[in-house]
Coordinates of C-alpha atoms in Angstrom, one line a residue:
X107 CA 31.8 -12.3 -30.3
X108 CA 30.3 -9.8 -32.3
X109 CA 26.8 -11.2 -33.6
X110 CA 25.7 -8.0 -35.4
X111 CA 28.3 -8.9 -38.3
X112 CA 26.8 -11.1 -40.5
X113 CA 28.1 -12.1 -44.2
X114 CA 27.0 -14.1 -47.1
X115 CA 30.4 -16.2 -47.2
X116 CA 32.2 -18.1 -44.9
X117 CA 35.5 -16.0 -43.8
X118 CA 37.1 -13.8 -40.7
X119 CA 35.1 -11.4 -38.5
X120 CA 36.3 -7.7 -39.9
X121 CA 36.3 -6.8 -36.1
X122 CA 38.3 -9.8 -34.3
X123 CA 39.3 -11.6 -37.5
X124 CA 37.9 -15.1 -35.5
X125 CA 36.6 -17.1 -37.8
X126 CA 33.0 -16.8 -38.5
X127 CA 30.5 -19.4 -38.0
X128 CA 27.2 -20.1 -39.5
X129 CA 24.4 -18.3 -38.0
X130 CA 20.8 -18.7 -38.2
X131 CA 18.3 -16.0 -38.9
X132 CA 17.6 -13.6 -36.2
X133 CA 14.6 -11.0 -35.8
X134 CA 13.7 -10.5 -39.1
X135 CA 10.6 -12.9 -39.0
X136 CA 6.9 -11.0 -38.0
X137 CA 7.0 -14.1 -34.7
X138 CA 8.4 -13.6 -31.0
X139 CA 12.1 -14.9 -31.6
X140 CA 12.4 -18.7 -30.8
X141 CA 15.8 -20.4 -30.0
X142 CA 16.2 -23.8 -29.9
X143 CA 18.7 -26.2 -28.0
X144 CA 19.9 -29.7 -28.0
X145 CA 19.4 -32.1 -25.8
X146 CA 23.1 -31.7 -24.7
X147 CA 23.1 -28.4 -24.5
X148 CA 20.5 -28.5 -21.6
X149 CA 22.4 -31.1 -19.9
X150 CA 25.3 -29.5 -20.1
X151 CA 23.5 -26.3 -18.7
X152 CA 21.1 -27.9 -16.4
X153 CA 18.5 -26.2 -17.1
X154 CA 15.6 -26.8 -15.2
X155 CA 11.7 -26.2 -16.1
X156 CA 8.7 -25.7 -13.9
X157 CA 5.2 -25.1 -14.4
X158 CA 3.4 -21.8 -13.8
X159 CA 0.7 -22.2 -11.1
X160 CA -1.8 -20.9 -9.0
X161 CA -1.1 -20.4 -5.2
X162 CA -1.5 -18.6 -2.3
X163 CA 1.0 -16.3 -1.4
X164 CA 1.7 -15.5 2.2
X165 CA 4.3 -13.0 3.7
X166 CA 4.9 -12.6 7.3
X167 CA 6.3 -9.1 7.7
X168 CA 8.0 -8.1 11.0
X169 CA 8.5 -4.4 12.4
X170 CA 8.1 -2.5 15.4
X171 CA 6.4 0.2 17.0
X172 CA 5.5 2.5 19.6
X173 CA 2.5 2.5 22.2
X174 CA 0.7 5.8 21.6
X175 CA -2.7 7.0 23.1
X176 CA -5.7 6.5 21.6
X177 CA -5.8 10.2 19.4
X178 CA -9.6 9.7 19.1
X179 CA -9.9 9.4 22.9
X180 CA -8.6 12.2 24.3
X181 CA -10.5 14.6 26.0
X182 CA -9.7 18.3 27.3
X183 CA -11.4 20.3 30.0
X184 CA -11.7 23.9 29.2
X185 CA -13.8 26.2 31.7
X186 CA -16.1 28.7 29.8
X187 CA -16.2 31.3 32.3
X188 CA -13.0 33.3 33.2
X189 CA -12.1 32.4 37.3
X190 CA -10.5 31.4 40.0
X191 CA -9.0 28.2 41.6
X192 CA -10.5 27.4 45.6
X193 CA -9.5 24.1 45.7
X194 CA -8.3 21.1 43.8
X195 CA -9.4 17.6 44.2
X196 CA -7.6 16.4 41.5
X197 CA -3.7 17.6 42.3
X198 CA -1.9 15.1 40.4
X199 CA -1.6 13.9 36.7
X200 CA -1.6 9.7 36.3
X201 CA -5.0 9.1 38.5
X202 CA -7.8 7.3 37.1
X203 CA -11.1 9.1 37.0
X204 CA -14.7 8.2 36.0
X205 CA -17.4 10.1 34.1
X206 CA -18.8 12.2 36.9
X207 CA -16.1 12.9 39.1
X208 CA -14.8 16.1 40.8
X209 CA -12.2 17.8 39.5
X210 CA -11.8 21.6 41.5
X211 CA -14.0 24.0 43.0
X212 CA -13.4 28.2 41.7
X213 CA -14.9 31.4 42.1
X214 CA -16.7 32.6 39.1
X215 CA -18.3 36.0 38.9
X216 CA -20.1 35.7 35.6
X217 CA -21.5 32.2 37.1
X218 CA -22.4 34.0 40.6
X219 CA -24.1 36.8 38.0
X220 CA -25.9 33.9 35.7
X221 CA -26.9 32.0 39.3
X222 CA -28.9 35.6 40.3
X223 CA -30.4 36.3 37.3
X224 CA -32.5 32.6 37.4
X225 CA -33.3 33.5 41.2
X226 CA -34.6 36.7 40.2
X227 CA -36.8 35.0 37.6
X228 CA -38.0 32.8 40.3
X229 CA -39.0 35.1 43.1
X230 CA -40.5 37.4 40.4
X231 CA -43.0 34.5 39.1
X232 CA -41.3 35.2 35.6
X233 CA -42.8 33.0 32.5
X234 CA -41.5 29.5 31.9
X235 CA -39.7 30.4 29.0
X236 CA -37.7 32.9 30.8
X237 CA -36.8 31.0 33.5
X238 CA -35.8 27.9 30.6
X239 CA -33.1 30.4 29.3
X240 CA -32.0 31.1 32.2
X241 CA -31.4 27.7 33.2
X242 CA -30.0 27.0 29.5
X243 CA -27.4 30.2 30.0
X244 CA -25.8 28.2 33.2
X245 CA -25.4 25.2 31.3
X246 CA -23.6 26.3 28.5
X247 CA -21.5 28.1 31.4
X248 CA -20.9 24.4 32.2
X249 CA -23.1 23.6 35.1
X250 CA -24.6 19.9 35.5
X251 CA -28.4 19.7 35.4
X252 CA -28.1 19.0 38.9
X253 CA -26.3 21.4 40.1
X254 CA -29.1 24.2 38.3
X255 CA -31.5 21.7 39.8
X256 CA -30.3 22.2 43.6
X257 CA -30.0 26.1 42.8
X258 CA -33.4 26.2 41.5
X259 CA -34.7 24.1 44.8
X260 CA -32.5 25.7 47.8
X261 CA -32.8 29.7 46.0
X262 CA -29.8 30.4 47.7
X263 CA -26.4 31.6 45.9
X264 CA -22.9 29.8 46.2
X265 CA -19.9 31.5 45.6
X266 CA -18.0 28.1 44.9
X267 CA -18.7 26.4 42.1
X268 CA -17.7 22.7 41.8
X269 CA -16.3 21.3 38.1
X270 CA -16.8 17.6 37.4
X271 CA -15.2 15.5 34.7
X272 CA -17.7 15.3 31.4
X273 CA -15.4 11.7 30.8
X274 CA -13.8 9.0 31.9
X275 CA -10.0 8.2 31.8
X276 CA -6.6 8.9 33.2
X277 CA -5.2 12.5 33.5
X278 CA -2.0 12.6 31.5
X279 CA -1.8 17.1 31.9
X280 CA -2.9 19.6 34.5
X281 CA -3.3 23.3 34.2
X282 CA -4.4 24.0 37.6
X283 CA -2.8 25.2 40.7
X284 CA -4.4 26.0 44.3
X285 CA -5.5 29.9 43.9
X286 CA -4.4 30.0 40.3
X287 CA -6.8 32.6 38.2
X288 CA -8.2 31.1 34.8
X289 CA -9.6 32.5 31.4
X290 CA -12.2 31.1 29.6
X291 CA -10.9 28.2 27.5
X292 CA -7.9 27.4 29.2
X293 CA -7.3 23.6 29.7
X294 CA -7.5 22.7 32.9
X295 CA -7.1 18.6 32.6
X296 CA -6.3 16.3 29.6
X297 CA -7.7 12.9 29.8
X298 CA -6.8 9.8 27.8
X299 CA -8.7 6.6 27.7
X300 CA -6.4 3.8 27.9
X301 CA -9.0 1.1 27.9
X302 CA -7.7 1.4 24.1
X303 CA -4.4 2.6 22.7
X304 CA -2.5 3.0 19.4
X305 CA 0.8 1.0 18.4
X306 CA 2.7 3.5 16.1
X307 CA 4.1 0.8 13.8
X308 CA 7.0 1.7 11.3
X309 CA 7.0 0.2 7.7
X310 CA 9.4 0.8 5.2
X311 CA 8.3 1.6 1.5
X312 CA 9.0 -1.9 0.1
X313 CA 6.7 -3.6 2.5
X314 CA 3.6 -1.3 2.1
X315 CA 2.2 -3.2 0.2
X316 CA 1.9 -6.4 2.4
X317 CA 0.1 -3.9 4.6
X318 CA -4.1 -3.4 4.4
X319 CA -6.8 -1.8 6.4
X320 CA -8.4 -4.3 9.0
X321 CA -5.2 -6.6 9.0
X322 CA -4.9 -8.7 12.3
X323 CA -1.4 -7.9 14.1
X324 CA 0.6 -10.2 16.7
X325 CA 2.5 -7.6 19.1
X326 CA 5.1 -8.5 21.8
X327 CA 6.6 -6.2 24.4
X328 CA 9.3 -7.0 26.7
X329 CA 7.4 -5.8 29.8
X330 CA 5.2 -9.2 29.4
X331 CA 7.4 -11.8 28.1
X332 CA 5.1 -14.7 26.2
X333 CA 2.4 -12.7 26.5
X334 CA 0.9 -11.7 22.7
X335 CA -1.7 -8.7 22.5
X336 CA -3.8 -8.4 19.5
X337 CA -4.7 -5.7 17.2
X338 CA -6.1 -4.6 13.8
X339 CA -4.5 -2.2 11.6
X340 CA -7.0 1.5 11.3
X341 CA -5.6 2.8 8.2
X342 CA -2.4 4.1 7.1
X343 CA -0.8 7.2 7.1
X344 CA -1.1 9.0 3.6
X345 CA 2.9 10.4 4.5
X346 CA 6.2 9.3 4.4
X347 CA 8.5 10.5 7.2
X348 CA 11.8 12.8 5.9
X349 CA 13.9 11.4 8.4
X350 CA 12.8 7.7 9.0
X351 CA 11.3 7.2 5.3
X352 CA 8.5 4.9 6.6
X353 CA 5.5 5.1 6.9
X354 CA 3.0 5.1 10.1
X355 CA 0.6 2.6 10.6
X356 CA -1.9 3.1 13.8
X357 CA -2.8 -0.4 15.2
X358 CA -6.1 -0.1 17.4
X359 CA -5.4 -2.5 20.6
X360 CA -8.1 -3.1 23.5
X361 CA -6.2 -2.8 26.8
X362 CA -8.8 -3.1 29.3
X363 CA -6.5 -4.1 31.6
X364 CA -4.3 -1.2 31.0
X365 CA -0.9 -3.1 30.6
X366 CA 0.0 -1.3 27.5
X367 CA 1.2 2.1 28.7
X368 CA 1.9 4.9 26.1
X369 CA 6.1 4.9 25.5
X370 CA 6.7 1.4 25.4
X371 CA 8.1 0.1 22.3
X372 CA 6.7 -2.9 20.9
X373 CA 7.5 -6.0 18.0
X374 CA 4.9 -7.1 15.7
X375 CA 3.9 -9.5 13.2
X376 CA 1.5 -9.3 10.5
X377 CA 0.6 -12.4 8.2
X378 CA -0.3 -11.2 4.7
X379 CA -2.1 -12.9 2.0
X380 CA -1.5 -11.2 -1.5
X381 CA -4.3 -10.2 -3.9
X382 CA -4.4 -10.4 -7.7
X383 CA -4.0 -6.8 -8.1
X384 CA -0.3 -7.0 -5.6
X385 CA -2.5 -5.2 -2.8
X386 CA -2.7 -7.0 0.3
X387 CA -5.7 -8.5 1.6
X388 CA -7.9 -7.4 4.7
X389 CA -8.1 -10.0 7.1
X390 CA -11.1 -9.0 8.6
X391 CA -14.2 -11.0 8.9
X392 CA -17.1 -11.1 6.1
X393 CA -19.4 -8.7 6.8
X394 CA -17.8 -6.1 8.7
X395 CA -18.7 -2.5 8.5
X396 CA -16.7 0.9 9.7
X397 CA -16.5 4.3 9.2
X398 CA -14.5 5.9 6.7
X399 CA -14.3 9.3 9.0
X400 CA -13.6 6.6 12.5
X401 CA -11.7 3.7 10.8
X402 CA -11.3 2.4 14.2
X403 CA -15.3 1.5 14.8
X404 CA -16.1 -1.9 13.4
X405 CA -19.4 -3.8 13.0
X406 CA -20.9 -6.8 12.2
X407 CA -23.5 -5.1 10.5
X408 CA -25.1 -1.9 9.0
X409 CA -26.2 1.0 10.8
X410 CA -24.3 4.4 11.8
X411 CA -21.0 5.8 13.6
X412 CA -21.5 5.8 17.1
X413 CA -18.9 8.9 16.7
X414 CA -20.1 10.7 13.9
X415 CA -23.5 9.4 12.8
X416 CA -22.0 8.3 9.2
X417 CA -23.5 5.3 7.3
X418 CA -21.4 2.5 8.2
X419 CA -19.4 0.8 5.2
X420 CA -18.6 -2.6 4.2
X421 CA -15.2 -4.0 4.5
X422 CA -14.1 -5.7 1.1
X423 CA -12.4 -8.7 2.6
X424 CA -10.8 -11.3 0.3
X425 CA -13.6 -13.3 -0.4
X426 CA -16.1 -10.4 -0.1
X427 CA -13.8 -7.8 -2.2
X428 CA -15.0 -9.5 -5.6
X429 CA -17.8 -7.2 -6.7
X430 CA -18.0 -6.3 -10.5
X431 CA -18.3 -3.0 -12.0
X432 CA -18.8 -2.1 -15.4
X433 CA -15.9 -0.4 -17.6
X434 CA -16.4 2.0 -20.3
X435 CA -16.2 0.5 -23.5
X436 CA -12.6 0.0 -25.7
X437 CA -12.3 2.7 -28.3
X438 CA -12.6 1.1 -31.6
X439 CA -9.1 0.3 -33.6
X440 CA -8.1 1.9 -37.1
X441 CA -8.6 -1.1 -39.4
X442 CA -5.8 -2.1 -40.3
X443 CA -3.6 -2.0 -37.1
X444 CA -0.2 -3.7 -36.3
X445 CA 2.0 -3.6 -32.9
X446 CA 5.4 -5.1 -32.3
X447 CA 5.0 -8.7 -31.1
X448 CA 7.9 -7.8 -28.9
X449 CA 5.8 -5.0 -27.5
X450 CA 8.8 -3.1 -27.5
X451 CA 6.6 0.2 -27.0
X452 CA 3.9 -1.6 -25.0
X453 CA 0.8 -1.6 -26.8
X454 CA 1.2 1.2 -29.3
X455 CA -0.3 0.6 -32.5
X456 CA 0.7 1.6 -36.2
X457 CA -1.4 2.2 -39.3
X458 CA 0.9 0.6 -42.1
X459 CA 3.2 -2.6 -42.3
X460 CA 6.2 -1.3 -41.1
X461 CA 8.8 -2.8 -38.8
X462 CA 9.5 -2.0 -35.0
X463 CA 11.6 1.1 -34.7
X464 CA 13.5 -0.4 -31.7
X465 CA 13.8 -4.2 -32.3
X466 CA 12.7 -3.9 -36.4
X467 CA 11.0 -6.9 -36.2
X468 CA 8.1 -7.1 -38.4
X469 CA 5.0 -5.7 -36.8
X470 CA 2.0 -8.1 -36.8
X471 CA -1.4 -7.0 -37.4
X472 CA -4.0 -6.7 -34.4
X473 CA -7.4 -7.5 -35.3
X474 CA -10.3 -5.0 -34.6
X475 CA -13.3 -5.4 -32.5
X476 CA -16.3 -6.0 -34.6
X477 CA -18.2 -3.3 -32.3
X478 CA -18.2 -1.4 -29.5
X479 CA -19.2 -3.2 -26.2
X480 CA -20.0 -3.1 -22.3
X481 CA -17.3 -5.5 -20.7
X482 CA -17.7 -6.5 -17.4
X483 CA -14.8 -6.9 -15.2
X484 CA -14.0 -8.5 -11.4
X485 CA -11.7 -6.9 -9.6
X486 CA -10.6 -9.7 -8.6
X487 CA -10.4 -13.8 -9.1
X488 CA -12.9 -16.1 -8.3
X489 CA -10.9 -16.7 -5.4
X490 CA -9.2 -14.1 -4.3
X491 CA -6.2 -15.8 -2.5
X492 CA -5.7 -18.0 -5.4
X493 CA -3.0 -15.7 -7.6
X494 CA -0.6 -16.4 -10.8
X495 CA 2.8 -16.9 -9.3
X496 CA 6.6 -17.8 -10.5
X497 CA 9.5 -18.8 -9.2
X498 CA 11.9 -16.6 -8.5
X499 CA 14.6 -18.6 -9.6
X500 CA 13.0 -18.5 -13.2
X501 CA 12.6 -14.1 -13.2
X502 CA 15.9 -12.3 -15.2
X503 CA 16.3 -9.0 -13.3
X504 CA 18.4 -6.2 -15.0
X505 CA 16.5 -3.5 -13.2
X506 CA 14.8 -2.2 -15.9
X507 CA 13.3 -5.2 -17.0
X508 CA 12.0 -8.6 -15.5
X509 CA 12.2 -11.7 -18.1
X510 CA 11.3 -15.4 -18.2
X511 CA 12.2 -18.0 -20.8
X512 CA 9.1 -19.9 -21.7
X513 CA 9.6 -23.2 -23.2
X514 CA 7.4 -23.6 -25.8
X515 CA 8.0 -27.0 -26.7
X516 CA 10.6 -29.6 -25.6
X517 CA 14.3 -27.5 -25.9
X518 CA 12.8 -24.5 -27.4
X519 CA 12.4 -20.8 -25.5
X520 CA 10.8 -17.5 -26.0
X521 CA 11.4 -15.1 -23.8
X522 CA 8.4 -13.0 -22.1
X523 CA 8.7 -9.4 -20.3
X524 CA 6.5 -9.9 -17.0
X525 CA 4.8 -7.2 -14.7
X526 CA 5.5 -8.6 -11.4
X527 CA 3.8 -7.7 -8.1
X528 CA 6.0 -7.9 -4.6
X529 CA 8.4 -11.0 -3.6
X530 CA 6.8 -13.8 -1.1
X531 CA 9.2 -16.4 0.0
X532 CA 10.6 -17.9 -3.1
X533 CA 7.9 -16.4 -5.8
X534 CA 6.9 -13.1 -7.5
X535 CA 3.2 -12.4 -7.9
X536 CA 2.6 -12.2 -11.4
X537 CA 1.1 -9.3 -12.5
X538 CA 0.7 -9.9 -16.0
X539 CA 2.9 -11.9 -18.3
X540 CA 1.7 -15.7 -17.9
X541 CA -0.6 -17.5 -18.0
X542 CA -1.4 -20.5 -15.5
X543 CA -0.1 -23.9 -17.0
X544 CA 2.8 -22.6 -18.8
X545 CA 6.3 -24.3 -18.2
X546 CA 9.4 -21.4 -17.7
X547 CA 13.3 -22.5 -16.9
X548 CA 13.8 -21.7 -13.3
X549 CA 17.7 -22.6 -13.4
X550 CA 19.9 -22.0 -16.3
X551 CA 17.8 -18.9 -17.8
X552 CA 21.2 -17.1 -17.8
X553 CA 22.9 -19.8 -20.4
X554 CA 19.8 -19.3 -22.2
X555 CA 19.7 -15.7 -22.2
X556 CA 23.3 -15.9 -23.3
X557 CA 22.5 -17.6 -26.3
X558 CA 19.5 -15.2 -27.2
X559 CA 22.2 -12.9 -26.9
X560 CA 24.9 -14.3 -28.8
X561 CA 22.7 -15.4 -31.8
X562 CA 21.5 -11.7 -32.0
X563 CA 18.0 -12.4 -30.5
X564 CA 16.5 -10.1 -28.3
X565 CA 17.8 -10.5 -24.9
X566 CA 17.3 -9.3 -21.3
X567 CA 20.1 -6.2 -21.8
X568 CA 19.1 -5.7 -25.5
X569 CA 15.3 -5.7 -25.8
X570 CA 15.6 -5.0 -29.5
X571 CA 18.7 -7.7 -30.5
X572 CA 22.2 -7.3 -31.7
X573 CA 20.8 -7.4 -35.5
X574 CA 21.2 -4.5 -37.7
X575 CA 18.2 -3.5 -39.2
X576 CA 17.7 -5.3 -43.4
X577 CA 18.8 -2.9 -46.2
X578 CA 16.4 -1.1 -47.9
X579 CA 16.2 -1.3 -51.5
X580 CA 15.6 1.4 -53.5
X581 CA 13.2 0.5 -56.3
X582 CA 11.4 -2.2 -54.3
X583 CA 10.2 -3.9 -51.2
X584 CA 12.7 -4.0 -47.8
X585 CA 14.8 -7.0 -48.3
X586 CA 13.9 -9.8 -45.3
X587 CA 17.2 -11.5 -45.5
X588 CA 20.3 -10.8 -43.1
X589 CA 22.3 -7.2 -44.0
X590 CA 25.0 -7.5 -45.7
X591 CA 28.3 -6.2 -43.9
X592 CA 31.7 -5.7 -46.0
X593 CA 34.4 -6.1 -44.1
X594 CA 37.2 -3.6 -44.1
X595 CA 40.5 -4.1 -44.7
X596 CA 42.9 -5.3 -41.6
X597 CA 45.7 -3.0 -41.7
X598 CA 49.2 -5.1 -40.3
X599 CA 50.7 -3.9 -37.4
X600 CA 54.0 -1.9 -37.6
X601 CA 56.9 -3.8 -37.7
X602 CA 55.1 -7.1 -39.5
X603 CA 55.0 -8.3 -42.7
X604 CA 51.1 -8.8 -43.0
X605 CA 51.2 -12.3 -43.2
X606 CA 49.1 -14.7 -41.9
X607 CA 50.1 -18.5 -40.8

């Protein structure tokens, strides 16, 4: 009941006066602690082993979203000429127009001013150059090359001037009005392409990481029951929302057909495959390329944006993400240097033979390298699906700490602190910890842990055991054996006699 009392005598516990039992040696050796059971006691137990393996971990995470417009499609008409509005052809937001069409006719004076200057040029048999900039001035006032053209061919002047859509797409806001007067740079139309749109999908912080750039996503909407639309994730948002506390992730759809409309809500699906590293893996194609300013544009080779005119970049996929890269070299240890074999305080090293200040378990000493070398690292396994994983059954959670119980041999444990990557079905990804080939106790780790505990090992709520550290003696080395604890005197209660039967 209270392991940290330990005596050289058989007798009573000075604490719960139960009688004491014998007790082996816990935490003073310079080894990972070791506890060994019967054969009955793991029957009576039933505790289980299993073998640590290499596997692919999938995850199919579900979430939803909302259809959105394509942000890198829109497109806003602005006049750059103050005016006013003759007539409208386009009266109505929701219509469909294509690259070329008309949108209004207005009455521009600085146009009607730019329209005689080039005719004066003409009639006076002005240089080319002149008449160039004059033709240049009314297209940057917005005028199509062949509407300059037919000015330049008829020499007559036209007080209306007809506006025609630079792009393609539907008209989701108008700014115009018959006879409505207009400044320069006021927006007249918004357009939207919906040959592609955006599903605003929602993820919660815990399952960011099963999400990646170039994913493939499975989305459902109620408007077309059975009917599954596909989609690749463009990036994710570098923001958590205040109110929501997830995290937006644009999904680039084609919709050619236009059956996605912006405002409907929609379910999705994305299959991830876990990396090494507890990053999810792209699922796109070997060999892709994209922009980094347009993550939307994807190739199946090299060559520039069609937006920007940036280099195109390659994808690291799962299988192509395996490049190596050189690491600076490991600064050189003091010689000699020791470190708990606990790793109670990670790997922090000491410069003398001392014992752990948190578990006081004798350091061991770490050997240094012989010199100084380039090491050359993968980021990731030869195959990159192919990751350490444990069971989950086997992982003792006290959420500050994960532990396993390794069986070393037949009946006997150590345990082992593991960094563990995210949950998939009914294993952790194991970060670091174990080793492939290794056999852990996947049912009963809580008896054993128990025992750990009782015996004054280190356990999963007390890292550093139940064992008091040895007494030092003055004159001479720290003694290794057991402290020795006198126990106090049990006063009777009131009203007793003292005795004992």
């Amino acid at each position: 009941m209270h392991p940290q009392v330990r005596l050289d005598r058989p007798g009573d516990c000075p604490i719960c006066e139960m009688p004491l039992i014998p007790a082996s040696s816990a935490g003073t050796s310079g080894e990972a602690p070791m506890l060994r059971l019967s054969d009955h006691a793991l029957a009576m137990a039933s505790v289980e082993t299993a073998e640590v393996k290499r596997r692919v971990l999938n995850h199919e995470l579900r979430t939803v979203g909302r259809i959105e417009f394509n942000e890198s499609s829109l497109a806003t008409i602005a006049p750059r000429f103050d005016g006013y509005t003759q007539r409208l052809f386009v009266s109505v937001t929701g219509v469909t127009l294509r690259k070329g069409d008309h949108l209004a006719e207005v009455y521009s004076p600085e146009v009607l001013l730019a329209q005689k200057e080039l005719l004066l040029l003409l009639d006076g048999g002005a240089s080319t150059s002149m008449v160039d900039l004059a033709r240049r001035r009314l297209a940057l006032l917005g005028l199509t090359e062949a509407q300059v053209q037919a000015l330049a061919e008829r020499k007559e002047l036209t007080d209306h001037v007809t506006l025609y859509s630079p792009v393609g797409g539907t008209v989701i806001e108008k700014g115009l009005v018959d006879g409505a007067a207009f400044k320069a740079g006021d927006v007249l139309y918004r357009i939207a392409d919906l040959d592609t749109v955006w599903a605003q999908l929602e993820v919660f912080e815990p399952d960011l990481p099963w999400v990646a750039f170039g994913q493939s996503v499975r989305l459902t909407t109620e408007s077309y029951p059975g009917r599954i639309f596909d989609g690749r994730v463009s990036f994710v948002r570098p923001s958590v929302g205040d109110t929501t506390r997830t995290i937006s992730v644009p999904v680039v759809i084609e919709n050619s057909d236009h059956a996605l409309l912006p405002g409907m809500f929609v379910s999705a699906t994305i299959n991830a495959t876990l990396r090494a590293d507890g990053h999810a893996a792209s699922t796109q194609p070997n060999g892709q390329y994209s922009c980094y300013m347009h993550p939307q544009i994807s190739a199946v080779g090299p060559g520039e944006c069609p937006k920007c005119g940036m280099p195109l970049e390659l994808i690291h996929t799962t299988a192509s993400a395996s490049h190596h890269h050189t690491t600076a070299p490991p600064e050189p240890l003091r010689s000699p240097s020791y470190v708990c074999p606990m790793r109670c305080e990670g790997e922090k090293h000491y410069p003398d033979l001392i014992r752990c200040p948190v578990c006081k378990m004798k350091l061991v000493q770490v050997e240094a390298p012989s010199a100084p070398e380039t090491v050359v690292t993968s980021d990731v396994p030869e195959d990159a699906n192919d990751v350490v994983a444990v069971p989950a059954t086997a992982v003792l959670d006290s959420g500050a700490r994960h532990i396993v119980y390794v069986q070393k041999k037949p009946g006997l444990f150590e345990p082992r602190e593991l960094t563990l990557g995210p949950k998939a079905g009914e294993y952790f990804l194991v970060i670091s910890g174990l080793s492939p080939g290794e056999r852990v106790a996947i049912r009963g780790g809580f008896f054993i842990d128990s025992q750990f505990q009782i015996t004054g090992h280190p356990s999963l709520l007390y890292p550093g055991g139940l064992v008091e550290p040895p007494v030092h003696a003055h004159g001479g080395t720290a003694s290794t054996a057991a402290p020795q604890i006198t126990p106090s005197p049990v006063v009777p209660p009131a009203g007793s006699s003292g005795h004992k039967h």
